[in-house]
CSV table of C-alpha atoms and ligand atoms in Angstrom, one decimal:
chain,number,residue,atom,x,y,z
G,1158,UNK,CA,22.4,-5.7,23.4
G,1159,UNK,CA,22.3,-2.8,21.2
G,1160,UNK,CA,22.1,-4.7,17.6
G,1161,UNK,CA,19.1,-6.8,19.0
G,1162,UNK,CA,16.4,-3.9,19.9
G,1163,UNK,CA,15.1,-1.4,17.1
G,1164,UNK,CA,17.4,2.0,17.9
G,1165,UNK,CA,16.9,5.4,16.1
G,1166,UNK,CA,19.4,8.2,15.1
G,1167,UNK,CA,19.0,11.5,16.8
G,1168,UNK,CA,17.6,12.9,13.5
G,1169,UNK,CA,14.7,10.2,13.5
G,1170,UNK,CA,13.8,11.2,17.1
G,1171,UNK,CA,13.5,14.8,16.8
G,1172,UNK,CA,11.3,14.1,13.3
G,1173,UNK,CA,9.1,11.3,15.3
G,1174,UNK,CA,9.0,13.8,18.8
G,1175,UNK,CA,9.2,17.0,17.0
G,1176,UNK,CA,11.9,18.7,18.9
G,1177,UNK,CA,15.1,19.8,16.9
G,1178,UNK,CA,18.0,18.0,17.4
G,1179,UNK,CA,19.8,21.0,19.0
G,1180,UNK,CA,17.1,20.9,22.3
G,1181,UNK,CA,17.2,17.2,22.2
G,1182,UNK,CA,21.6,17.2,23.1
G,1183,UNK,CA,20.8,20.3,25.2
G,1184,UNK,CA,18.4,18.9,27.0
G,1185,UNK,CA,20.5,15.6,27.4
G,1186,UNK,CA,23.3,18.1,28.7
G,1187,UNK,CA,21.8,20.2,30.8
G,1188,UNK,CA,18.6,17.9,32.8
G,1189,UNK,CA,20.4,14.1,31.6
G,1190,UNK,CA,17.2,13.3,30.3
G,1191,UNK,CA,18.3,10.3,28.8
G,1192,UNK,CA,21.5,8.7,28.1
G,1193,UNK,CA,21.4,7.2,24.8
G,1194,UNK,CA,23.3,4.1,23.6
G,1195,UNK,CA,26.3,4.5,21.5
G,1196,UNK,CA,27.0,2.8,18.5
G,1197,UNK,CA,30.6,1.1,17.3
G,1198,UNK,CA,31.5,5.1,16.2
G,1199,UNK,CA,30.1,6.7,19.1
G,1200,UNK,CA,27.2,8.2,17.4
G,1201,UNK,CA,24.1,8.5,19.7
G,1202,UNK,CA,21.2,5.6,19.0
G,1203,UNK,CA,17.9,6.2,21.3
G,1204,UNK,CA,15.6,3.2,21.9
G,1205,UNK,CA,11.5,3.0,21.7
G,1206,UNK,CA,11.7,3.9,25.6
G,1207,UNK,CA,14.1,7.0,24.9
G,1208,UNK,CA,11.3,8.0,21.9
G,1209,UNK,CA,8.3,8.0,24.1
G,1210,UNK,CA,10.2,10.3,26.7
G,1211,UNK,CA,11.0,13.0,24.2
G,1212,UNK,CA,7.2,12.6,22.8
G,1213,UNK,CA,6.1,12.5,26.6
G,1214,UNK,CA,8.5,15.8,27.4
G,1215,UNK,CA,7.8,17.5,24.1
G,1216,UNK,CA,4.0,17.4,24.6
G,1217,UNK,CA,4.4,18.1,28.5
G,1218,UNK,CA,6.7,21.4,27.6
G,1219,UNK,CA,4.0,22.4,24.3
G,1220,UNK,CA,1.7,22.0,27.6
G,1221,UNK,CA,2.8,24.7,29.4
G,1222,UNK,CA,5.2,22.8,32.0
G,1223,UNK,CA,8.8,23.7,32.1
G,1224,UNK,CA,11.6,21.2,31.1
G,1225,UNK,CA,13.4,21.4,34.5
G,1226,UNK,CA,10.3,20.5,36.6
G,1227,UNK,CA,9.5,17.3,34.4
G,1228,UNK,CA,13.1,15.7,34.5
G,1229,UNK,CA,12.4,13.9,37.6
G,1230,UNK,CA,9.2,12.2,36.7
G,1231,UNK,CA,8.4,8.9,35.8
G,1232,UNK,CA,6.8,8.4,32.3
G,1233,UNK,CA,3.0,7.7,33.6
G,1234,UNK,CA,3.2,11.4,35.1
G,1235,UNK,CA,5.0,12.5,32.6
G,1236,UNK,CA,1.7,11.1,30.3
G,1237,UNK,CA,-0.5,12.3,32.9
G,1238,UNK,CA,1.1,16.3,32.7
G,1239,UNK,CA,1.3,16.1,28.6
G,1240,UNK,CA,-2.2,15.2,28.2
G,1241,UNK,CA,-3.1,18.8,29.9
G,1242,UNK,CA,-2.8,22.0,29.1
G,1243,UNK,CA,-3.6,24.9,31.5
G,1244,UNK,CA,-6.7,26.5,30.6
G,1245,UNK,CA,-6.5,29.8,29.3
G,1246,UNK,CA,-5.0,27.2,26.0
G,1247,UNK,CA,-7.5,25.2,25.9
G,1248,UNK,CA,-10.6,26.7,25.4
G,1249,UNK,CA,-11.9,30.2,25.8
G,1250,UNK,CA,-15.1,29.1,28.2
G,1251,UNK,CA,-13.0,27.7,30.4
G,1252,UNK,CA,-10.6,30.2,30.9
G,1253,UNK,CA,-11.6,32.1,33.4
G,1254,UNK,CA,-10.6,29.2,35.5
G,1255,UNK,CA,-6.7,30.3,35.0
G,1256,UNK,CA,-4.1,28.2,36.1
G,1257,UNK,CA,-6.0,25.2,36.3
G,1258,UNK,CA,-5.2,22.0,34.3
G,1259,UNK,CA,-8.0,20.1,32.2
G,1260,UNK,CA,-7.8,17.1,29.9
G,1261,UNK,CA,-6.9,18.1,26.5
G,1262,UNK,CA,-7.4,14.7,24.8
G,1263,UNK,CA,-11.1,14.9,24.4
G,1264,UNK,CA,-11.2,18.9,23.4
G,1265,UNK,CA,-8.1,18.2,20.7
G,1266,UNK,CA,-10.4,18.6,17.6
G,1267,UNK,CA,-12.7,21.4,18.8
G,1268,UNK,CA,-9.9,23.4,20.3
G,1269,UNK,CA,-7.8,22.8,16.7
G,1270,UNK,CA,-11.4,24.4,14.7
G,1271,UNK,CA,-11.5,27.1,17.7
G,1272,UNK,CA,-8.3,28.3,16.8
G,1273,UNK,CA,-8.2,28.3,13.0
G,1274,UNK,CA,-12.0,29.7,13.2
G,1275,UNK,CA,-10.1,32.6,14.6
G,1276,UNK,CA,-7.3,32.1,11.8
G,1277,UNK,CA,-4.8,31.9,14.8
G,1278,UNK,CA,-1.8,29.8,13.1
G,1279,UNK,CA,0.1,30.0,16.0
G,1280,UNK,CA,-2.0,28.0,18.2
G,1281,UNK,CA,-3.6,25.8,15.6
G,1282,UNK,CA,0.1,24.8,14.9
G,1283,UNK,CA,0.7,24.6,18.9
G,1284,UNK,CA,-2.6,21.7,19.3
G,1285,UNK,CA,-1.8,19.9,16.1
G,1286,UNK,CA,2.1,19.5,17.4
G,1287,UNK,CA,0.8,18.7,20.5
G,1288,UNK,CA,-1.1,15.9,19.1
G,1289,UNK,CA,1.6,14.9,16.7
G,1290,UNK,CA,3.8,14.1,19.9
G,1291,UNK,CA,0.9,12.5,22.4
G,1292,UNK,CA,-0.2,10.0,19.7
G,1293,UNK,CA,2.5,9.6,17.4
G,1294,UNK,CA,3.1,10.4,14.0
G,1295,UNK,CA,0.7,6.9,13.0
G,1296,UNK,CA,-1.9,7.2,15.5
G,1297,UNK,CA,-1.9,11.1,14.2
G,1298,UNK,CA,-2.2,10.7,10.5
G,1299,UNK,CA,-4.8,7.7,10.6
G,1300,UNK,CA,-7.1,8.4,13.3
G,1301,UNK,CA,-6.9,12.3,14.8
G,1302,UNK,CA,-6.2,13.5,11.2
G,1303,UNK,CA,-9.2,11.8,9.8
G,1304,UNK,CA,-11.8,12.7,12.6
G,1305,UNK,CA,-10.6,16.5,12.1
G,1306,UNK,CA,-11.1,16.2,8.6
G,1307,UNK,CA,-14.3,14.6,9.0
G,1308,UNK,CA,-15.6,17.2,11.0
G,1309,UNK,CA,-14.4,20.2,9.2
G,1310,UNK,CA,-16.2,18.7,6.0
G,1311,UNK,CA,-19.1,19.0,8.0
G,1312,UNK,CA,-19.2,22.1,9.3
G,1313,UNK,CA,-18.1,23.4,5.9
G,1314,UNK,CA,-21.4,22.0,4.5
G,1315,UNK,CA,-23.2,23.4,6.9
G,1316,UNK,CA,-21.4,26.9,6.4
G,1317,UNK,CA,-20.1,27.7,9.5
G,1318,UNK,CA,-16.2,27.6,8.7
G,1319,UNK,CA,-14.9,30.0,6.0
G,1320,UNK,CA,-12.5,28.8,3.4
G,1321,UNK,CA,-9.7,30.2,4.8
G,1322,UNK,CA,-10.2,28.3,8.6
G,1323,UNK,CA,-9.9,25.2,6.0
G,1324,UNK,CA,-6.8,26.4,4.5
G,1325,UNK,CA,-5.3,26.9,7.5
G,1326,UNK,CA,-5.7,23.7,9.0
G,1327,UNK,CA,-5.0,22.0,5.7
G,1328,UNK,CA,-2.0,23.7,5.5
G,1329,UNK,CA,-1.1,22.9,9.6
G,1330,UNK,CA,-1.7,18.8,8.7
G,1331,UNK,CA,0.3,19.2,5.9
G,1332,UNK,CA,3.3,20.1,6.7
G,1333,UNK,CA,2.8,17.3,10.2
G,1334,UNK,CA,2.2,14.7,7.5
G,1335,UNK,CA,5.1,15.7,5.5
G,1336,UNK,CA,7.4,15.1,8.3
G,1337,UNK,CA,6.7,11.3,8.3
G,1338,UNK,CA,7.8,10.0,5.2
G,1339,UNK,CA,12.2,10.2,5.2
G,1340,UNK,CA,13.4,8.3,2.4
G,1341,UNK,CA,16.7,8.5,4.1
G,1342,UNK,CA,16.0,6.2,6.8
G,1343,UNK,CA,14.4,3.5,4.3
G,1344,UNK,CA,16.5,0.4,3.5
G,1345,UNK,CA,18.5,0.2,0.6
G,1346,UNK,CA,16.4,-2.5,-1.2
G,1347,UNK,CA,13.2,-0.5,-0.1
G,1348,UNK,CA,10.6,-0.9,-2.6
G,1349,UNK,CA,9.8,2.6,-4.3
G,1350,UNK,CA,6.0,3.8,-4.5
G,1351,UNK,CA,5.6,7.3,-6.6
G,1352,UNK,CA,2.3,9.2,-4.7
G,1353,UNK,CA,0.2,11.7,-6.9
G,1354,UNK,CA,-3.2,12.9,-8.0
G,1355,UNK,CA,-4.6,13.5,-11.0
G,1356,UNK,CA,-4.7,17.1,-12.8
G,1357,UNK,CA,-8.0,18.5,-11.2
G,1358,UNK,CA,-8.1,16.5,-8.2
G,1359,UNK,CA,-7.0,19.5,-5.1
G,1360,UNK,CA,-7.4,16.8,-2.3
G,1361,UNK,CA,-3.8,16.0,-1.2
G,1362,UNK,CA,-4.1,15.2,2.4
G,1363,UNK,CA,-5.4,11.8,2.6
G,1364,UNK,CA,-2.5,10.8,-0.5
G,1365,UNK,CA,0.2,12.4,2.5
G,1366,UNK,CA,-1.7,10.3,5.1
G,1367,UNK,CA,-1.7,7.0,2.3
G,1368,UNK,CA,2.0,8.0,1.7
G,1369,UNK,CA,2.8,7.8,5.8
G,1370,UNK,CA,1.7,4.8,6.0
G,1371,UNK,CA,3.5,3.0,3.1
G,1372,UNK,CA,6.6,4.5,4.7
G,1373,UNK,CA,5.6,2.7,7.8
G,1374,UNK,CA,5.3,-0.4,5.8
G,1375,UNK,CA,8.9,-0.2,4.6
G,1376,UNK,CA,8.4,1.3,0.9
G,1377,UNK,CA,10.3,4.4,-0.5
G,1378,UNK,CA,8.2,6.9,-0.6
G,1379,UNK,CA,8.3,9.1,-3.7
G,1380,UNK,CA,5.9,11.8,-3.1
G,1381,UNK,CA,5.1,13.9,-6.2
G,1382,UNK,CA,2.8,16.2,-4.9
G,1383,UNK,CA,-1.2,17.0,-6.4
G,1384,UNK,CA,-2.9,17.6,-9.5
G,1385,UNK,CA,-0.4,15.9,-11.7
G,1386,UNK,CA,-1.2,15.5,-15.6
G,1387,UNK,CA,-0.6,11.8,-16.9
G,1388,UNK,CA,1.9,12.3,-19.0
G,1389,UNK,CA,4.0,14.1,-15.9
G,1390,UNK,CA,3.4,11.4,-13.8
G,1391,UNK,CA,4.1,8.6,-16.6
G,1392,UNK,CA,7.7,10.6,-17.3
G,1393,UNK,CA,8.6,10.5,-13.9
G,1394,UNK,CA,8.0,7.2,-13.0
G,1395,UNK,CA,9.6,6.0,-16.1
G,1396,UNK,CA,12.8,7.4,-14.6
G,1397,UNK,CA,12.1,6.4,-10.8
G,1398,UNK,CA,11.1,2.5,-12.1
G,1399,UNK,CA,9.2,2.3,-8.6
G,1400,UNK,CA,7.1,-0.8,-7.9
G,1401,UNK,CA,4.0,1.1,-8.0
G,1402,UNK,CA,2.7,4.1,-8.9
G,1403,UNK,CA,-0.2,5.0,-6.5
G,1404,UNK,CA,-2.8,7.7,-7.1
G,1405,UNK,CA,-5.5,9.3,-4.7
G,1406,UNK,CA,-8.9,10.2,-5.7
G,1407,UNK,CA,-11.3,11.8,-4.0
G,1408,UNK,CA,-13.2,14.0,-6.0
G,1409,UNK,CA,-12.6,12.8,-9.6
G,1410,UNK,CA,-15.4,11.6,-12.1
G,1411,UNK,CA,-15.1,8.0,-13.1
G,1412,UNK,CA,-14.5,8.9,-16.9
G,1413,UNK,CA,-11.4,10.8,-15.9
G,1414,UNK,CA,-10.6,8.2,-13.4
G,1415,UNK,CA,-10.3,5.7,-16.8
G,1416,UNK,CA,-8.8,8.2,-19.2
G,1417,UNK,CA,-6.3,8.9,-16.7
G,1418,UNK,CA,-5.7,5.4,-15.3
G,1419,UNK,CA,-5.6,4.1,-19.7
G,1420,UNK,CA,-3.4,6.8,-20.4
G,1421,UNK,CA,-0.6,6.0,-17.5
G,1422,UNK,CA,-1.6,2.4,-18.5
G,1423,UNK,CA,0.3,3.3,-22.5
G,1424,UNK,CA,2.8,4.7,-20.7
G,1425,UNK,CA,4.0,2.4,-17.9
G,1426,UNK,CA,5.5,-1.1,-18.7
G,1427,UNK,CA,3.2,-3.8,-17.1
G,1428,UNK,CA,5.4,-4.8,-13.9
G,1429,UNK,CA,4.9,-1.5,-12.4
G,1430,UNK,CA,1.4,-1.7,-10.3
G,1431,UNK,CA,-1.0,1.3,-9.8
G,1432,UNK,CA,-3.1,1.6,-6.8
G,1433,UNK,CA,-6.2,3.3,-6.4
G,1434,UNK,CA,-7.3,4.7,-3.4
G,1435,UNK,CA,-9.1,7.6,-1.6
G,1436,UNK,CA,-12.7,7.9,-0.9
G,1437,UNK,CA,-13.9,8.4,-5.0
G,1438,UNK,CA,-11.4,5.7,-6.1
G,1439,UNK,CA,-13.7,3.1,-8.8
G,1440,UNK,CA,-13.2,-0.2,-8.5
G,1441,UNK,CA,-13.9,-0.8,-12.2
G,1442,UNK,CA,-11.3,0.4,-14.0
G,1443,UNK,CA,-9.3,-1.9,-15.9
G,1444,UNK,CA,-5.1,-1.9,-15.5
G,1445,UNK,CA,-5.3,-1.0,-11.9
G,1446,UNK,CA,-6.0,-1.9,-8.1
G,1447,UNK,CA,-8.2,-0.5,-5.8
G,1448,UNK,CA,-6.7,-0.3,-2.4
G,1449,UNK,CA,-6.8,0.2,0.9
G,1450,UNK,CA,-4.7,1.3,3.5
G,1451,UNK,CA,-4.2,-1.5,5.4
G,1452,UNK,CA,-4.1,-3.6,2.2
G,1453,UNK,CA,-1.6,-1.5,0.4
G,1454,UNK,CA,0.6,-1.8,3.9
G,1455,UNK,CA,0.3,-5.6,3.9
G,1456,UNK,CA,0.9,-5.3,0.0
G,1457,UNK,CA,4.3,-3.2,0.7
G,1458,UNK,CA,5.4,-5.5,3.8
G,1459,UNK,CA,5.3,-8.6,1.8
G,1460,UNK,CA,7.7,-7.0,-1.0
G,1461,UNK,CA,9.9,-5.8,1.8
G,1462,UNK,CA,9.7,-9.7,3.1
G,1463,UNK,CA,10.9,-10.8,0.2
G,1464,UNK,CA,13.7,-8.6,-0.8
G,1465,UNK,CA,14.9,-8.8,2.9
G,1466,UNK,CA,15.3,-12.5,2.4
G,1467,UNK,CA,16.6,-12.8,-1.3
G,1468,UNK,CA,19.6,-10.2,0.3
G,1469,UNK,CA,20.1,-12.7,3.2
B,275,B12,C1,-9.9,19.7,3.1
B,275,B12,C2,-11.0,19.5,1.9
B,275,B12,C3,-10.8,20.2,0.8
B,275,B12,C4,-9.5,21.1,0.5
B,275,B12,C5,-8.3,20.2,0.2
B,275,B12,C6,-7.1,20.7,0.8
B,275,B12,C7,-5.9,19.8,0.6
B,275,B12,N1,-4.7,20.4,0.6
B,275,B12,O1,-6.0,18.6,0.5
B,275,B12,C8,-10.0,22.0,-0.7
B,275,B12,C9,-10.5,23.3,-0.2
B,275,B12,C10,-8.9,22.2,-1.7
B,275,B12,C11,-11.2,21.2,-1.2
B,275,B12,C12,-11.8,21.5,-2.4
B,275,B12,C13,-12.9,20.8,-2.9
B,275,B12,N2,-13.6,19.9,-2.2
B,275,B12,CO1,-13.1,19.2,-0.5
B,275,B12,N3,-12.9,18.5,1.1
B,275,B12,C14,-12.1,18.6,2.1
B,275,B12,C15,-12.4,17.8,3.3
B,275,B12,C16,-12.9,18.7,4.4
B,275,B12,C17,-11.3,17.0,3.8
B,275,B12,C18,-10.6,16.1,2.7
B,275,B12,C19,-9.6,15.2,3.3
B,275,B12,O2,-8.5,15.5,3.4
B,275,B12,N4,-10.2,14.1,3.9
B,275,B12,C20,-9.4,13.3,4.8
B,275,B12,C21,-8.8,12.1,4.3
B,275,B12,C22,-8.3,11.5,5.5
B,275,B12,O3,-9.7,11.3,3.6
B,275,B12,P1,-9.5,10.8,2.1
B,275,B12,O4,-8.9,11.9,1.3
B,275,B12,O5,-10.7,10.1,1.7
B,275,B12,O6,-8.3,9.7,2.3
B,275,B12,C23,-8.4,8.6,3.2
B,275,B12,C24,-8.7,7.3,2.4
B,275,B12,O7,-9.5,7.5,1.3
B,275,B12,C25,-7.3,6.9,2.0
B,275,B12,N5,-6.6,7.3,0.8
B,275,B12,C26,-6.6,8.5,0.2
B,275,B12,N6,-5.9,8.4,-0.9
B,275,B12,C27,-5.3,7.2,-0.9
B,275,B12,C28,-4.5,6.7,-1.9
B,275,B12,C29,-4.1,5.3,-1.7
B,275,B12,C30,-3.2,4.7,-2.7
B,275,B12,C31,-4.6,4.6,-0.7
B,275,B12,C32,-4.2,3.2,-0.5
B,275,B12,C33,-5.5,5.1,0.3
B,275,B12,C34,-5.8,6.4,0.1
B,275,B12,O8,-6.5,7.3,3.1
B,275,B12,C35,-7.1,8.4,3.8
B,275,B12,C36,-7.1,8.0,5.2
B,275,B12,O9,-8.2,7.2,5.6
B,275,B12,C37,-13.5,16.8,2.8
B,275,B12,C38,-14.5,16.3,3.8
B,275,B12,C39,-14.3,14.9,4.2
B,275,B12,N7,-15.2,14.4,4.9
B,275,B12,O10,-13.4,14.2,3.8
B,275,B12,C40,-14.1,17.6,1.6
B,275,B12,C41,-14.5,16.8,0.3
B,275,B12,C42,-13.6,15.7,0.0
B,275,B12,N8,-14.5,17.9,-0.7
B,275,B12,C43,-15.5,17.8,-1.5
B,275,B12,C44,-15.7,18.6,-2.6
B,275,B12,C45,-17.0,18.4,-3.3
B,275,B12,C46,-14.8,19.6,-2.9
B,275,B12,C47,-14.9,20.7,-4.0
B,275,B12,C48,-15.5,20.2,-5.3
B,275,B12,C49,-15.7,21.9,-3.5
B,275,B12,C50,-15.9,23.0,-4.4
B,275,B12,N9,-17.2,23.1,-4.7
B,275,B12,O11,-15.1,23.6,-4.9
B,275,B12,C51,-13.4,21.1,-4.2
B,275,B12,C52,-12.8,20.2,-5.3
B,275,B12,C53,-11.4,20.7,-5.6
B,275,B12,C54,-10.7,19.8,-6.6
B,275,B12,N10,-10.8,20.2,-7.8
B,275,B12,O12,-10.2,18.8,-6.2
B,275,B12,C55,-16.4,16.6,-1.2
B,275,B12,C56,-16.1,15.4,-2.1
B,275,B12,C57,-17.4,14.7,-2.4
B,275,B12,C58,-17.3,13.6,-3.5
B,275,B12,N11,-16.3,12.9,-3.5
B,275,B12,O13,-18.2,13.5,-4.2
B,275,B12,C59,-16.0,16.4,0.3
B,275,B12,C60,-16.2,14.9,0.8
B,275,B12,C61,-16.9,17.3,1.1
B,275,B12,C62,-18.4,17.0,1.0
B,275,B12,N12,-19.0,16.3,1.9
B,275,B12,O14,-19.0,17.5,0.1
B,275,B12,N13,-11.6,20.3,-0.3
């Protein structure tokens, strides 16, 4: 029965399988891909199983394969094809080997550096997109984001990436990580969390990643971007009334953390929460909550819980 399993509007697929939803009907015309379900109105609603084939496709096409040669396989081929790449896009030492296929899974994070070392945004965006699809817009912000970032801070403190090889693959992860947050597929009753940093702090990735996940959880995400000042931020969440305000820092002095924090604090009547998080986020600062990400998901889930069944 349709109304019984979790289904997702063509819009939601080609966000979560990164494909526009022009190749997604084309490819439905042309190869029959997949025949979705229709709802009451006729409008086309894809299931989990239809999602991991357009991630599975998607990735297998990014690969190098062509669309009418993977139409016939079965999804653990299909899984098999989009976790290689042929080699000359893999990695330059192996590509004299040409039209051979290696695994790409392990190489993902070096080959991403590789390319943005070489300030090649074409392919940088290419492996990232390619990972987006294989693992899925979760698996992708919590765990491949973080391992990249982790070893692009270490090779910048070691001085052997420039600045700009960071930008570049900030800028890649960003705009992946801003794909996963659409308010307009959040309930009605969805609770509202603004996302921001403070004026100085630069660090904006791991508040998109922290923003992803609430979204996950069921909250409305209200992203306002970086390096906000407090009065900004108090205005703005004045007008949104979210249930919490919540702030990343990373690289922001504990007496700013408290002016900040006091300052939002004057601002912001007591029911609305703010959460702390982000590698630099102190634990002693009165008026807030330090969080993680797993407890601001439980956090969000609960309120979701409850709102589903007051409505009921
Ligand atoms: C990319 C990067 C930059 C980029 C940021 C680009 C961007 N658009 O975001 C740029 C070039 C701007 C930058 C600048 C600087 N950076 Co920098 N940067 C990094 C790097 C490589 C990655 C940061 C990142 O995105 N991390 C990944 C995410 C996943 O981690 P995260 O932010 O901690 O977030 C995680 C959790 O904490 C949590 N989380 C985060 N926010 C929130 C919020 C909530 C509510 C919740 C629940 C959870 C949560 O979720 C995330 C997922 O796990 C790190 C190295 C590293 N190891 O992290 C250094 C690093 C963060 N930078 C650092 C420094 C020192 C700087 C500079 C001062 C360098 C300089 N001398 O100019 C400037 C400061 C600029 C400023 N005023 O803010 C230090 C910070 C050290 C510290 N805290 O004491 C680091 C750790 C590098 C290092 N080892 O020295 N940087």
């Amino acid at each position: 029965m349709v109304e019984q399993q979790k289904t997702y509007s063509i819009g939601k697929i080609a966000q979560l399988s990164n494909l526009s939803a022009h190749t997604i009907r084309a490819w439905e015309r042309r190869y029959n891909v997949v025949t979705p379900l229709r709802s009451d109105g006729g409008t086309r609603r894809y299931t989990e199983s239809h999602l991991k084939r357009f991630q599975l496709l998607g990735a297998a096409v990014d690969a190098g394969h062509r669309i009418s040669d993977l139409v016939e396989l079965d999804q653990a081929i299909l899984a098999q094809l989009a976790g290689t790449v042929r080699t000359r896009a893999v990695d330059r030492q192996a590509s004299n080997r040409k039209g051979e296929y290696v695994t790409l899974d392990p190489r993902s994070v070096t080959e991403a550096i590789g390319y943005a070392k070489e300030l090649d945004a074409t392919n940088v965006e290419r492996c990232l997109g390619i990972q987006y699809r294989l693992l899925g817009a979760s698996t992708f912000r919590t765990h491949f984001c973080r391992v990249l970032l982790t070893r692009v801070g270490t090779l910048w403190e070691q001085g052997e990436i420039s600045m700009a090889t960071e930008h570049l693959l900030s800028a890649a992860l960003k705009s992946l990580l801003l794909r996963t947050f659409d308010a307009s597929s959040t309930a009605a009753n969805a609770p509202k969390v603004v996302f921001t940093t403070p004026d100085d702090e630069q660090h904006e990735l791991g508040l998109l990643i922290a923003a992803g996940v609430a979204a996950d959880a069921g909250a409305e995400v209200i992203n306002l971007g970086p390096q906000l000042p407090a009065d900004v931020v108090g205005r703005a969440v004045l007008k949104q009334h979210p249930f919490a305000l919540a702030l990343s820092m990373v690289n922001v002095p504990l007496g700013t953390q408290r002016a900040y924090v006091r300052r939002l604090r004057n601002i912001l009547p007591d029911p609305i929460q703010i959460w702390l998080g982000g590698a630099d986020a102190r634990n002693d600062i009165a008026g807030c909550e330090v969080l993680g990400l797993e407890e601001m998901a439980a956090r969000i889930r609960e309120v979701v819980a409850v709102r589903a069944s007051a409505t009921s």
